[in-house]
């Protein structure tokens, strides 16, 4: 199995991953009891999580701890120590990190965003697969996932799944 770096992220129909002031409340409207949109299976397929500092802090502030059994790399501009052996604050070369992680695992790597990290990794061809969960509403303001609202054209749609909640999940593979 080829190890992939996967951007797994939700966004509104108009391409926003958060509303004004980094608000993520719109995601809660589409949580359905008993439906995880494939997240548990996805998490079982990865060993590492790479996440931007702002996204990491926002998720923790919302009361969602990161997976204790996964190694998490928080991409930051400032070096910081961690008391948790599964948590590393990383301020080095991201491409080097991804190469090292791919060499040290039999599973995939999860890029959890946010927009700045995702944009950098997409431009650097470090994302092999995009799993986009599109929430059926428009935010009109906030943080766009893709600059100018456009997805990179080096990806090919491989799978589309529609859910009762109206959420549509697209899986794209890098095609270069």
Tab-separated table of C-alpha atoms in Angstrom:
chain	number	residue	atom	x	y	z
A	1	UNK	CA	0.000	0.000	0.000
A	2	UNK	CA	1.389	3.384	-0.966
A	3	UNK	CA	1.447	5.694	2.040
A	4	UNK	CA	-0.464	8.893	1.410
A	5	UNK	CA	-0.764	12.281	3.026
A	6	UNK	CA	-4.486	12.969	3.208
A	7	UNK	CA	-6.235	16.279	3.746
A	8	UNK	CA	-9.541	15.330	5.399
A	9	UNK	CA	-11.607	18.451	5.982
A	10	UNK	CA	-15.131	19.868	5.956
A	11	UNK	CA	-16.171	23.026	4.167
A	12	UNK	CA	-19.301	24.944	3.239
A	13	UNK	CA	-20.715	24.891	-0.304
A	14	UNK	CA	-18.943	28.167	-0.972
A	15	UNK	CA	-15.554	26.838	0.163
A	16	UNK	CA	-15.222	28.121	3.736
A	17	UNK	CA	-13.730	25.874	6.441
A	18	UNK	CA	-14.750	28.296	9.183
A	19	UNK	CA	-17.064	31.251	9.529
A	20	UNK	CA	-16.283	34.719	10.818
A	21	UNK	CA	-13.884	34.764	13.789
A	22	UNK	CA	-12.943	31.125	13.059
A	23	UNK	CA	-16.434	29.985	14.071
A	24	UNK	CA	-17.049	26.262	13.475
A	25	UNK	CA	-20.616	26.044	14.794
A	26	UNK	CA	-21.959	25.288	11.306
A	27	UNK	CA	-20.353	21.829	11.559
A	28	UNK	CA	-22.540	20.883	14.535
A	29	UNK	CA	-25.729	21.337	12.494
A	30	UNK	CA	-24.804	18.305	10.386
A	31	UNK	CA	-23.767	15.895	13.101
A	32	UNK	CA	-26.182	12.985	13.042
A	33	UNK	CA	-26.305	10.435	15.843
A	34	UNK	CA	-24.680	7.201	14.709
A	35	UNK	CA	-23.143	8.759	11.571
A	36	UNK	CA	-19.455	9.636	11.541
A	37	UNK	CA	-19.139	10.086	7.758
A	38	UNK	CA	-16.380	7.460	7.598
A	39	UNK	CA	-14.189	9.218	10.163
A	40	UNK	CA	-13.544	6.173	12.411
A	41	UNK	CA	-12.411	4.076	9.441
A	42	UNK	CA	-10.256	6.949	8.228
A	43	UNK	CA	-8.595	7.409	11.640
A	44	UNK	CA	-7.808	3.682	11.782
A	45	UNK	CA	-5.895	4.075	8.484
A	46	UNK	CA	-3.448	6.705	9.794
A	47	UNK	CA	-0.494	6.830	12.191
A	48	UNK	CA	0.268	10.551	12.217
A	49	UNK	CA	-1.655	13.821	12.321
A	50	UNK	CA	-0.114	17.028	10.982
A	51	UNK	CA	-2.036	20.152	11.980
A	52	UNK	CA	-1.498	23.897	12.032
A	53	UNK	CA	-1.137	25.581	15.420
A	54	UNK	CA	-4.290	27.716	15.134
A	55	UNK	CA	-6.430	24.722	14.180
A	56	UNK	CA	-4.898	22.640	16.967
A	57	UNK	CA	-5.664	25.318	19.565
A	58	UNK	CA	-9.203	25.855	18.230
A	59	UNK	CA	-10.019	22.134	18.354
A	60	UNK	CA	-8.709	21.851	21.925
A	61	UNK	CA	-10.672	24.954	22.980
A	62	UNK	CA	-13.823	23.293	21.623
A	63	UNK	CA	-13.203	20.347	23.961
A	64	UNK	CA	-12.099	17.823	21.355
A	65	UNK	CA	-8.782	16.243	22.352
A	66	UNK	CA	-6.563	14.885	19.619
A	67	UNK	CA	-6.310	11.111	19.359
A	68	UNK	CA	-4.048	9.892	22.158
A	69	UNK	CA	-2.904	6.847	20.207
A	70	UNK	CA	-1.725	8.901	17.213
A	71	UNK	CA	1.436	10.969	16.986
A	72	UNK	CA	0.478	14.624	16.432
A	73	UNK	CA	2.775	17.210	14.842
A	74	UNK	CA	1.621	20.789	15.382
A	75	UNK	CA	3.181	23.032	12.740
A	76	UNK	CA	4.244	26.288	14.369
A	77	UNK	CA	6.679	29.129	13.826
A	78	UNK	CA	7.845	28.936	17.445
A	79	UNK	CA	9.618	26.008	19.046
A	80	UNK	CA	7.770	24.685	22.077
A	81	UNK	CA	8.247	21.733	24.417
A	82	UNK	CA	5.518	19.177	25.005
A	83	UNK	CA	5.030	16.945	28.036
A	84	UNK	CA	3.000	14.518	25.919
A	85	UNK	CA	5.175	11.966	24.088
A	86	UNK	CA	2.633	11.826	21.245
A	87	UNK	CA	2.656	15.598	20.702
A	88	UNK	CA	5.421	17.502	18.915
A	89	UNK	CA	5.471	21.222	18.163
A	90	UNK	CA	7.370	21.342	14.873
A	91	UNK	CA	8.933	24.426	13.289
A	92	UNK	CA	11.186	22.791	10.701
A	93	UNK	CA	10.815	22.037	6.996
A	94	UNK	CA	7.364	20.555	6.367
A	95	UNK	CA	8.430	18.630	3.259
A	96	UNK	CA	11.241	16.991	5.249
A	97	UNK	CA	8.779	16.081	8.009
A	98	UNK	CA	6.308	14.484	5.587
A	99	UNK	CA	9.099	12.457	3.932
A	100	UNK	CA	10.333	11.264	7.337
A	101	UNK	CA	6.824	10.312	8.439
A	102	UNK	CA	6.146	8.384	5.222
A	103	UNK	CA	9.405	6.481	5.719
A	104	UNK	CA	8.489	5.534	9.292
A	105	UNK	CA	4.939	4.223	8.890
A	106	UNK	CA	2.882	1.607	7.120
A	107	UNK	CA	-0.209	3.790	7.347
A	108	UNK	CA	-1.276	7.166	6.017
A	109	UNK	CA	-0.677	10.698	7.345
A	110	UNK	CA	-3.628	12.949	8.183
A	111	UNK	CA	-3.369	16.671	7.442
A	112	UNK	CA	-6.040	18.275	9.622
A	113	UNK	CA	-5.625	21.826	8.316
A	114	UNK	CA	-6.136	24.675	8.681
A	115	UNK	CA	-6.215	26.688	5.522
A	116	UNK	CA	-2.665	28.059	5.712
A	117	UNK	CA	-1.078	24.634	6.201
A	118	UNK	CA	-3.371	22.966	3.656
A	119	UNK	CA	-2.606	25.647	1.066
A	120	UNK	CA	1.142	25.292	1.595
A	121	UNK	CA	1.010	21.498	1.409
A	122	UNK	CA	-1.159	21.558	-1.726
A	123	UNK	CA	1.151	24.019	-3.489
A	124	UNK	CA	4.147	21.882	-2.482
A	125	UNK	CA	2.504	18.670	-3.806
A	126	UNK	CA	2.594	17.144	-0.327
A	127	UNK	CA	-1.088	16.125	-0.361
A	128	UNK	CA	-1.817	12.844	-2.147
A	129	UNK	CA	-5.529	12.605	-1.397
A	130	UNK	CA	-8.265	15.121	-0.578
A	131	UNK	CA	-11.337	14.028	1.339
A	132	UNK	CA	-13.703	16.992	1.298
A	133	UNK	CA	-16.952	16.867	3.240
A	134	UNK	CA	-19.156	19.590	1.778
A	135	UNK	CA	-21.772	20.935	4.186
A	136	UNK	CA	-24.970	22.017	2.366
A	137	UNK	CA	-24.948	25.682	3.353
A	138	UNK	CA	-23.158	28.866	2.386
A	139	UNK	CA	-21.217	30.938	4.913
A	140	UNK	CA	-20.262	33.854	2.611
A	141	UNK	CA	-17.527	34.943	5.063
A	142	UNK	CA	-14.732	33.324	6.994
A	143	UNK	CA	-11.662	31.313	6.049
A	144	UNK	CA	-11.538	29.841	2.544
A	145	UNK	CA	-9.911	26.441	2.102
A	146	UNK	CA	-8.575	27.268	-1.352
A	147	UNK	CA	-7.146	30.604	-2.444
A	148	UNK	CA	-9.683	32.326	-4.712
A	149	UNK	CA	-12.110	29.544	-3.770
A	150	UNK	CA	-10.650	27.208	-6.398
A	151	UNK	CA	-9.369	23.697	-5.774
A	152	UNK	CA	-6.064	22.666	-7.338
A	153	UNK	CA	-6.591	21.004	-10.711
A	154	UNK	CA	-4.013	18.241	-10.214
A	155	UNK	CA	-6.620	16.069	-8.456
A	156	UNK	CA	-9.062	13.596	-9.955
A	157	UNK	CA	-12.413	12.701	-8.381
A	158	UNK	CA	-12.392	9.035	-7.346
A	159	UNK	CA	-15.442	8.757	-5.109
A	160	UNK	CA	-18.530	10.735	-4.175
A	161	UNK	CA	-20.799	9.776	-1.297
A	162	UNK	CA	-24.064	11.497	-0.388
A	163	UNK	CA	-25.503	11.306	3.131
A	164	UNK	CA	-29.057	11.743	4.436
A	165	UNK	CA	-28.020	14.945	6.226
A	166	UNK	CA	-27.251	16.547	2.856
A	167	UNK	CA	-23.495	16.368	3.374
A	168	UNK	CA	-21.606	15.210	0.283
A	169	UNK	CA	-18.148	13.720	0.667
A	170	UNK	CA	-15.721	13.809	-2.248
A	171	UNK	CA	-12.502	11.833	-2.433
A	172	UNK	CA	-9.862	13.113	-4.860
A	173	UNK	CA	-6.492	11.561	-5.700
A	174	UNK	CA	-3.422	13.442	-6.850
A	175	UNK	CA	-3.085	12.893	-10.586
A	176	UNK	CA	0.403	14.058	-11.576
